[in-house]
Short mmCIF file of C-alpha atoms in Angstrom, two decimals:
data_model
loop_
_atom_site.label_atom_id
_atom_site.label_comp_id
_atom_site.label_asym_id
_atom_site.label_seq_id
_atom_site.Cartn_x
_atom_site.Cartn_y
_atom_site.Cartn_z
CA UNK A 18 246.52 201.50 78.62
CA UNK A 19 246.83 198.22 76.71
CA UNK A 20 243.55 198.90 74.89
CA UNK A 21 244.81 202.31 73.77
CA UNK A 22 248.24 200.94 72.82
CA UNK A 23 246.64 198.13 70.78
CA UNK A 24 244.44 200.67 69.02
CA UNK A 25 247.36 202.92 68.01
CA UNK A 26 249.44 199.97 66.86
CA UNK A 27 246.62 198.53 64.73
CA UNK A 28 246.08 201.84 62.91
CA UNK A 29 249.58 201.63 61.47
CA UNK A 30 249.90 197.83 61.36
CA UNK A 31 246.91 197.58 58.98
CA UNK A 32 248.35 200.14 56.55
CA UNK A 33 249.93 197.66 54.08
CA UNK A 34 246.58 195.84 53.83
CA UNK A 35 244.77 199.16 53.36
CA UNK A 36 247.10 200.08 50.50
CA UNK A 37 246.24 196.82 48.68
CA UNK A 38 242.50 197.46 49.03
CA UNK A 39 243.00 201.06 47.90
CA UNK A 40 244.70 199.86 44.70
CA UNK A 41 241.97 197.25 44.13
CA UNK A 42 238.82 199.25 44.90
CA UNK A 43 239.84 202.92 44.90
CA UNK A 44 240.09 205.58 47.63
CA UNK A 45 236.37 206.34 47.89
CA UNK A 46 235.14 202.82 48.66
CA UNK A 47 237.94 202.05 51.10
CA UNK A 48 237.46 205.32 53.00
CA UNK A 49 233.67 204.94 53.24
CA UNK A 50 233.82 201.30 54.39
CA UNK A 51 236.63 202.14 56.85
CA UNK A 52 234.63 204.97 58.41
CA UNK A 53 231.58 202.68 58.68
CA UNK A 54 233.64 199.98 60.45
CA UNK A 55 235.17 202.58 62.78
CA UNK A 56 231.69 203.93 63.56
CA UNK A 57 230.46 200.42 64.39
CA UNK A 58 233.47 199.71 66.61
CA UNK A 59 233.13 202.99 68.52
CA UNK A 60 229.38 202.56 68.97
CA UNK A 61 229.85 198.96 70.17
CA UNK A 62 232.48 200.17 72.67
CA UNK A 63 229.90 202.48 74.24
CA UNK A 64 227.74 199.48 75.24
CA UNK A 65 230.58 197.41 76.74
CA UNK A 66 230.57 197.12 80.54
CA UNK A 67 233.86 195.19 81.03
CA UNK A 68 237.32 195.80 79.66
CA UNK A 69 237.87 192.48 77.85
CA UNK A 70 235.50 193.19 74.91
CA UNK A 71 237.16 196.59 74.46
CA UNK A 72 240.26 194.84 73.17
CA UNK A 73 238.18 193.87 70.13
CA UNK A 74 235.62 196.68 69.76
CA UNK A 75 238.02 199.59 70.37
CA UNK A 76 241.49 198.09 70.09
CA UNK A 77 240.88 196.21 66.81
CA UNK A 78 237.54 197.07 65.15
CA UNK A 79 237.63 200.84 65.69
CA UNK A 80 241.38 201.05 64.97
CA UNK A 81 241.12 199.06 61.72
CA UNK A 82 238.26 201.28 60.58
CA UNK A 83 240.33 204.40 61.29
CA UNK A 84 243.26 202.93 59.36
CA UNK A 85 241.08 202.22 56.32
CA UNK A 86 239.65 205.75 56.49
CA UNK A 87 242.98 207.53 57.05
CA UNK A 88 245.30 206.33 54.32
CA UNK A 89 243.05 207.08 51.31
CA UNK A 90 242.90 210.69 52.50
CA UNK A 91 246.66 210.95 51.79
CA UNK A 92 246.58 209.06 48.48
CA UNK A 93 243.66 210.99 46.95
CA UNK A 94 245.48 214.33 47.34
CA UNK A 95 248.12 213.28 44.83
CA UNK A 96 245.39 212.77 42.22
CA UNK A 97 244.01 216.28 42.66
CA UNK A 98 247.15 218.35 43.25
CA UNK A 99 250.64 218.33 41.73
CA UNK A 100 252.25 221.75 41.94
CA UNK A 101 251.07 222.58 45.50
CA UNK A 102 250.99 219.06 46.94
CA UNK A 103 253.14 220.02 49.94
CA UNK A 104 250.90 222.93 50.93
CA UNK A 105 247.76 220.82 50.49
CA UNK A 106 249.19 218.06 52.73
CA UNK A 107 250.08 220.72 55.28
CA UNK A 108 246.51 222.08 55.32
CA UNK A 109 244.93 218.61 55.52
CA UNK A 110 247.22 217.28 58.26
CA UNK A 111 246.90 220.53 60.23
CA UNK A 112 243.33 219.46 60.94
CA UNK A 113 244.60 216.74 63.27
CA UNK A 114 246.60 219.37 65.20
CA UNK A 115 243.46 221.45 65.59
CA UNK A 116 241.71 218.51 67.24
CA UNK A 117 244.81 217.64 69.27
CA UNK A 118 244.47 221.07 70.88
CA UNK A 119 240.69 221.17 71.33
CA UNK A 120 239.55 217.57 71.80
CA UNK A 121 241.18 216.86 75.22
CA UNK A 122 239.32 219.80 76.78
CA UNK A 123 236.05 218.75 75.11
CA UNK A 124 236.48 215.14 76.25
CA UNK A 125 237.15 216.24 79.82
CA UNK A 126 233.92 218.27 79.88
CA UNK A 127 231.89 215.47 78.27
CA UNK A 128 233.18 212.73 80.58
CA UNK A 129 232.47 214.81 83.68
CA UNK A 130 228.97 215.74 82.50
CA UNK A 131 227.59 212.70 80.64
CA UNK A 132 230.03 209.88 81.49
CA UNK A 133 232.37 207.71 79.41
CA UNK A 134 229.79 205.69 77.46
CA UNK A 135 227.77 208.70 76.30
CA UNK A 136 231.04 210.45 75.39
CA UNK A 137 231.87 207.58 73.06
CA UNK A 138 228.42 207.96 71.47
CA UNK A 139 229.02 211.67 70.94
CA UNK A 140 232.31 210.84 69.23
CA UNK A 141 230.36 208.58 66.86
CA UNK A 142 229.07 211.80 65.29
CA UNK A 143 232.62 212.59 64.14
CA UNK A 144 232.94 209.13 62.62
CA UNK A 145 229.65 209.61 60.79
CA UNK A 146 230.94 212.90 59.36
CA UNK A 147 234.02 210.99 58.22
CA UNK A 148 231.73 208.42 56.58
CA UNK A 149 229.98 211.17 54.60
CA UNK A 150 233.28 212.85 53.69
CA UNK A 151 234.52 209.62 52.10
CA UNK A 152 231.92 209.96 49.35
CA UNK A 153 233.66 213.13 48.12
CA UNK A 154 236.80 211.17 47.10
CA UNK A 155 235.99 211.23 43.39
CA UNK A 156 238.64 209.08 41.67
CA UNK A 157 240.62 210.71 38.87
CA UNK A 158 242.93 207.72 38.28
CA UNK A 159 241.31 204.46 37.03
CA UNK A 160 241.39 201.80 39.74
CA UNK A 161 242.06 198.09 39.34
CA UNK A 162 238.39 197.36 38.71
CA UNK A 163 238.40 199.51 35.57
CA UNK A 164 241.80 198.39 34.36
CA UNK A 165 241.43 194.67 34.97
CA UNK A 166 237.71 194.04 34.85
CA UNK A 167 237.05 195.30 31.35
CA UNK A 168 233.29 195.85 31.13
CA UNK A 169 231.47 197.74 33.81
CA UNK A 170 229.97 195.55 36.49
CA UNK A 171 232.59 192.80 36.20
CA UNK A 172 235.53 192.43 38.54
CA UNK A 173 238.55 190.27 38.12
CA UNK A 174 241.44 190.24 40.57
CA UNK A 175 244.70 191.47 39.08
CA UNK A 176 247.89 189.36 39.25
CA UNK A 177 249.48 188.77 42.65
CA UNK A 178 252.41 191.01 41.72
CA UNK A 179 249.99 193.92 41.38
CA UNK A 180 248.10 193.10 44.58
CA UNK A 181 251.26 193.04 46.73
CA UNK A 182 253.44 195.51 44.90
CA UNK A 183 256.80 194.72 46.48
CA UNK A 184 258.45 196.24 43.41
CA UNK A 185 258.54 199.57 45.26
CA UNK A 186 261.38 198.10 47.33
CA UNK A 187 263.41 197.77 44.13
CA UNK A 188 263.66 201.57 44.20
CA UNK A 189 266.82 202.00 46.27
CA UNK A 190 265.95 205.51 47.47
CA UNK A 191 262.55 204.34 48.71
CA UNK A 192 264.16 201.34 50.43
CA UNK A 193 266.48 203.66 52.38
CA UNK A 194 263.55 205.92 53.27
CA UNK A 195 261.30 203.04 54.35
CA UNK A 196 263.90 201.69 56.79
CA UNK A 197 265.46 205.01 57.84
CA UNK A 198 262.22 206.49 59.18
CA UNK A 199 261.31 203.49 61.41
CA UNK A 200 264.88 203.56 62.73
CA UNK A 201 264.33 207.17 63.79
CA UNK A 202 260.95 206.47 65.37
CA UNK A 203 262.27 204.17 68.11
CA UNK A 204 262.77 207.27 70.22
CA UNK A 205 260.47 209.69 68.42
CA UNK A 206 257.26 209.00 70.40
CA UNK A 207 258.86 208.58 73.83
CA UNK A 208 258.38 212.26 74.82
CA UNK A 209 254.75 212.21 73.68
CA UNK A 210 253.96 209.19 75.86
CA UNK A 211 256.04 209.89 78.99
CA UNK A 212 256.41 213.68 79.16
CA UNK A 213 253.35 214.22 81.37
CA UNK A 214 254.56 211.64 83.90
CA UNK A 215 258.04 213.18 83.86
CA UNK A 216 256.56 216.61 84.63
CA UNK A 217 254.68 215.20 87.62
CA UNK A 218 257.83 213.48 88.89
CA UNK A 219 259.93 216.65 88.46
CA UNK A 220 257.51 219.46 89.38
CA UNK A 221 254.62 217.70 91.16
CA UNK A 222 251.07 219.00 90.72
CA UNK A 223 252.09 222.66 90.97
CA UNK A 224 252.33 223.18 87.17
CA UNK A 225 249.65 222.78 84.47
CA UNK A 226 251.13 219.98 82.36
CA UNK A 227 248.23 220.28 79.88
CA UNK A 228 249.92 223.45 78.60
CA UNK A 229 252.67 221.27 77.11
CA UNK A 230 250.16 219.31 75.02
CA UNK A 231 248.65 222.62 73.93
CA UNK A 232 252.07 223.88 72.81
CA UNK A 233 252.79 220.65 70.92
CA UNK A 234 249.45 220.73 69.13
CA UNK A 235 249.51 224.42 68.15
CA UNK A 236 253.08 224.52 66.84
CA UNK A 237 252.62 221.18 65.08
CA UNK A 238 249.73 222.68 63.12
CA UNK A 239 251.76 225.79 62.33
CA UNK A 240 254.72 223.64 61.26
CA UNK A 241 252.57 221.60 58.87
CA UNK A 242 251.32 224.75 57.15
CA UNK A 243 254.75 226.41 56.95
CA UNK A 244 256.86 223.43 55.92
CA UNK A 245 254.17 222.10 53.58
CA UNK A 246 254.47 225.37 51.66
CA UNK A 247 258.27 225.32 51.83
CA UNK A 248 258.36 221.76 50.43
CA UNK A 249 256.72 222.98 47.20
CA UNK A 250 259.81 225.08 46.48
CA UNK A 251 262.28 222.22 47.06
CA UNK A 252 262.76 220.13 43.92
CA UNK A 253 262.46 216.34 43.74
CA UNK A 254 263.85 214.07 46.43
CA UNK A 255 265.66 216.96 48.13
CA UNK A 256 262.47 217.38 50.17
CA UNK A 257 263.95 214.62 52.34
CA UNK A 258 266.35 217.20 53.80
CA UNK A 259 263.38 218.77 55.60
CA UNK A 260 262.78 215.47 57.38
CA UNK A 261 266.50 215.25 58.20
CA UNK A 262 266.34 218.68 59.86
CA UNK A 263 263.14 217.75 61.72
CA UNK A 264 264.68 214.53 63.09
CA UNK A 265 267.80 216.43 64.18
CA UNK A 266 265.83 219.00 66.19
CA UNK A 267 263.41 216.44 67.64
CA UNK A 268 266.33 214.29 68.83
CA UNK A 269 268.04 217.33 70.28
CA UNK A 270 264.86 218.50 72.06
CA UNK A 271 264.35 215.00 73.56
CA UNK A 272 267.83 215.15 75.08
CA UNK A 273 267.14 218.62 76.48
CA UNK A 274 264.00 217.59 78.40
CA UNK A 275 265.94 216.24 81.46
CA UNK A 276 268.05 219.43 81.48
CA UNK A 277 265.01 221.69 81.96
CA UNK A 278 264.82 222.57 85.64
CA UNK A 279 262.15 225.23 85.13
CA UNK A 280 258.73 224.71 83.57
CA UNK A 281 259.29 227.55 81.09
CA UNK A 282 262.19 225.62 79.59
CA UNK A 283 259.92 222.63 78.94
CA UNK A 284 257.42 224.93 77.21
CA UNK A 285 260.17 226.18 74.87
CA UNK A 286 261.26 222.59 74.13
CA UNK A 287 257.66 221.55 73.32
CA UNK A 288 257.20 224.55 71.02
CA UNK A 289 260.23 223.53 68.93
CA UNK A 290 259.35 219.84 69.07
CA UNK A 291 255.81 220.45 67.84
CA UNK A 292 257.04 222.68 65.01
CA UNK A 293 259.38 220.04 63.59
CA UNK A 294 256.89 217.24 64.27
CA UNK A 295 254.58 219.08 61.87
CA UNK A 296 257.42 219.28 59.34
CA UNK A 297 258.02 215.51 59.49
CA UNK A 298 254.36 214.58 59.06
CA UNK A 299 253.21 216.98 56.34
CA UNK A 300 255.88 216.10 53.77
CA UNK A 301 255.63 212.31 54.09
CA UNK A 302 253.17 211.92 51.19
CA UNK A 303 254.99 214.38 48.83
CA UNK A 304 258.25 212.48 49.34
CA UNK A 305 256.53 209.17 48.56
CA UNK A 306 255.18 210.64 45.31
CA UNK A 307 258.68 211.81 44.37
CA UNK A 308 260.37 208.48 45.08
CA UNK A 309 257.97 205.96 43.52
CA UNK A 310 255.51 207.96 41.39
CA UNK A 311 251.73 208.35 41.56
CA UNK A 312 250.90 204.79 40.42
CA UNK A 313 252.70 203.06 43.30
CA UNK A 314 252.29 205.68 46.03
CA UNK A 315 249.42 203.93 47.84
CA UNK A 316 251.39 200.79 48.66
CA UNK A 317 254.57 202.80 49.23
CA UNK A 318 252.83 204.78 52.01
CA UNK A 319 251.17 201.59 53.31
CA UNK A 320 254.43 199.67 53.67
CA UNK A 321 256.05 202.66 55.36
CA UNK A 322 253.25 203.09 57.91
CA UNK A 323 253.29 199.34 58.57
CA UNK A 324 257.01 199.44 59.32
CA UNK A 325 256.43 202.48 61.55
CA UNK A 326 254.08 200.46 63.76
CA UNK A 327 257.00 198.43 65.17
CA UNK A 328 259.07 201.27 66.71
CA UNK A 329 255.89 203.11 67.76
CA UNK A 330 254.87 200.06 69.80
CA UNK A 331 258.32 199.09 71.13
CA UNK A 332 259.97 202.45 71.92
CA UNK A 333 257.73 203.86 74.71
CA UNK A 334 257.52 200.59 76.75
CA UNK A 335 261.33 200.36 76.75
CA UNK A 336 261.47 203.92 78.09
CA UNK A 337 258.96 202.92 80.78
CA UNK A 338 261.11 199.95 81.80
CA UNK A 339 264.16 202.21 82.11
CA UNK A 340 262.19 204.53 84.36
CA UNK A 341 261.09 201.61 86.55
CA UNK A 342 264.68 200.41 87.00
CA UNK A 343 266.40 203.80 87.34
CA UNK A 344 263.71 205.78 89.12
CA UNK A 345 263.75 208.71 86.64
CA UNK A 346 263.06 209.34 82.97
CA UNK A 347 266.37 211.15 82.41
CA UNK A 348 268.27 208.27 80.77
CA UNK A 349 265.15 207.33 78.76
CA UNK A 350 264.94 210.84 77.26
CA UNK A 351 268.69 210.96 76.54
CA UNK A 352 268.50 207.63 74.72
CA UNK A 353 265.28 208.65 72.94
CA UNK A 354 267.20 211.43 71.22
CA UNK A 355 269.69 209.05 69.62
CA UNK A 356 267.47 207.15 67.09
CA UNK A 357 266.14 210.36 65.42
CA UNK A 358 269.73 211.52 64.89
CA UNK A 359 270.72 208.14 63.39
CA UNK A 360 267.60 208.00 61.23
CA UNK A 361 268.20 211.54 59.97
CA UNK A 362 271.78 210.65 59.04
CA UNK A 363 270.52 207.64 57.02
CA UNK A 364 268.02 209.81 55.13
CA UNK A 365 270.78 212.18 54.01
CA UNK A 366 271.84 209.66 51.35
CA UNK A 367 268.44 209.54 49.63
CA UNK A 368 268.72 212.59 47.28
CA UNK A 369 272.15 211.46 46.05
CA UNK A 370 270.99 207.86 45.48
CA UNK A 371 267.77 209.02 43.79
CA UNK A 372 269.61 211.33 41.36
CA UNK A 373 272.06 208.56 40.41
CA UNK A 374 269.16 206.19 39.87
CA UNK A 375 267.38 208.69 37.58
CA UNK A 376 270.61 209.31 35.68
CA UNK A 377 271.06 205.56 35.07
CA UNK A 378 267.48 205.30 33.81
CA UNK A 379 268.03 208.23 31.41
CA UNK A 380 271.27 206.71 30.09
CA UNK A 381 269.55 203.32 29.68
CA UNK A 382 266.65 204.95 27.84
CA UNK A 383 269.02 206.86 25.51
CA UNK A 384 271.07 203.72 24.82
CA UNK A 385 267.88 201.81 24.05
CA UNK A 386 266.69 204.47 21.64
CA UNK A 387 270.12 204.62 19.97
CA UNK A 388 270.23 200.83 19.56
CA UNK A 389 266.72 200.87 18.13
CA UNK A 390 267.64 203.54 15.59
CA UNK A 391 270.80 201.65 14.62
CA UNK A 392 268.78 198.45 14.04
CA UNK A 393 266.23 200.38 12.00
CA UNK A 394 268.98 201.95 9.88
CA UNK A 395 270.67 198.59 9.43
CA UNK A 396 267.41 196.91 8.37
CA UNK A 397 266.76 199.77 5.91
CA UNK A 398 270.27 199.38 4.45
CA UNK A 399 269.78 195.62 4.04
CA UNK A 400 266.44 196.14 2.29
CA UNK A 401 267.95 198.74 -0.05
CA UNK A 402 270.85 196.43 -0.91
CA UNK A 403 268.49 193.50 -1.53
CA UNK A 404 266.25 195.55 -3.80
CA UNK A 405 269.28 196.84 -5.74
CA UNK A 406 270.59 193.28 -6.25
CA UNK A 407 267.17 192.11 -7.45
CA UNK A 408 266.95 194.99 -9.95
CA UNK A 409 270.48 194.21 -11.28
CA UNK A 410 269.53 190.52 -11.62
CA UNK A 411 266.34 191.36 -13.50
CA UNK A 412 268.13 193.79 -15.84
CA UNK A 413 270.87 191.16 -16.46
#
């Protein structure tokens, strides 16, 4: 459990570092190297006979490789697509839902037939496919090597301010977004981690709890396709309202889990939860593009995912401690529904703040242009007056 938890935490914890490398070397190189590192970590894990080395090979090496391969796949989309960015993100992220549904059954068959170590080697094939796919990330925006290095073949590191671009936090709307989402995620992943154990405590072994994962995966994929398309019709930063709605329903569904005394009720809850989970995930990149622009989006997404690693790591263990002390998950699920509601309420301010910020920039730009024209007119008037005086002096 600790190996798996370390692996999930490292995927998000490395994101700010990944964003820096993406800005320095481009999406293609980072994705290819990340997939290669992930492949090496997964292959090394298949030869480990004790659990201690797995903390490094699977928990760190494989997870870091996945992190370096994952984030460029979100950044590169903004270079290829503008008008249908939401739909494209929905299609791309729906792929993970497809594997969420199918992979558990495949893994169960593989482990029972060939064992754990050979299963890990089979999964290396997927990492190798990811390695090949990274080569297709043809850059359309010049990376730091082209901008800073000058001639081809030379590389010079850009200034520190460009390497760690903390200027994105000067954008007030992004700052609210970057802290509002982690606040919501303290309870967001609790149902995903503890729902299966809760079902066993409540209903025993008489119900197929795998059906709940199937419902979550299917409706999450459907939600990513639907809401990704819907996001294209919502202008500017108002796309954030879709995340507000998704957090509201996810928080509400978490609170309803202890109230479900029949298994059919839990299925309905998981269907809604998966649908709005897909909504939250698929519009993350389009919102980042709206708030900070295409040039800074890589580090904006990286900082956000890095901040998300904290609640993702802390929230589920707290729920587990509550269950140990109280004997049931009921209070844990009730409390898990509160942070998404609070986080959604915080995000409601973003469109208003973003519009005010854009209005101030427009006014500042207009004032600057007006001042420039006034100075030009004044300098022209002075020149005309000087020339006139010189002519009068010469004629006199």
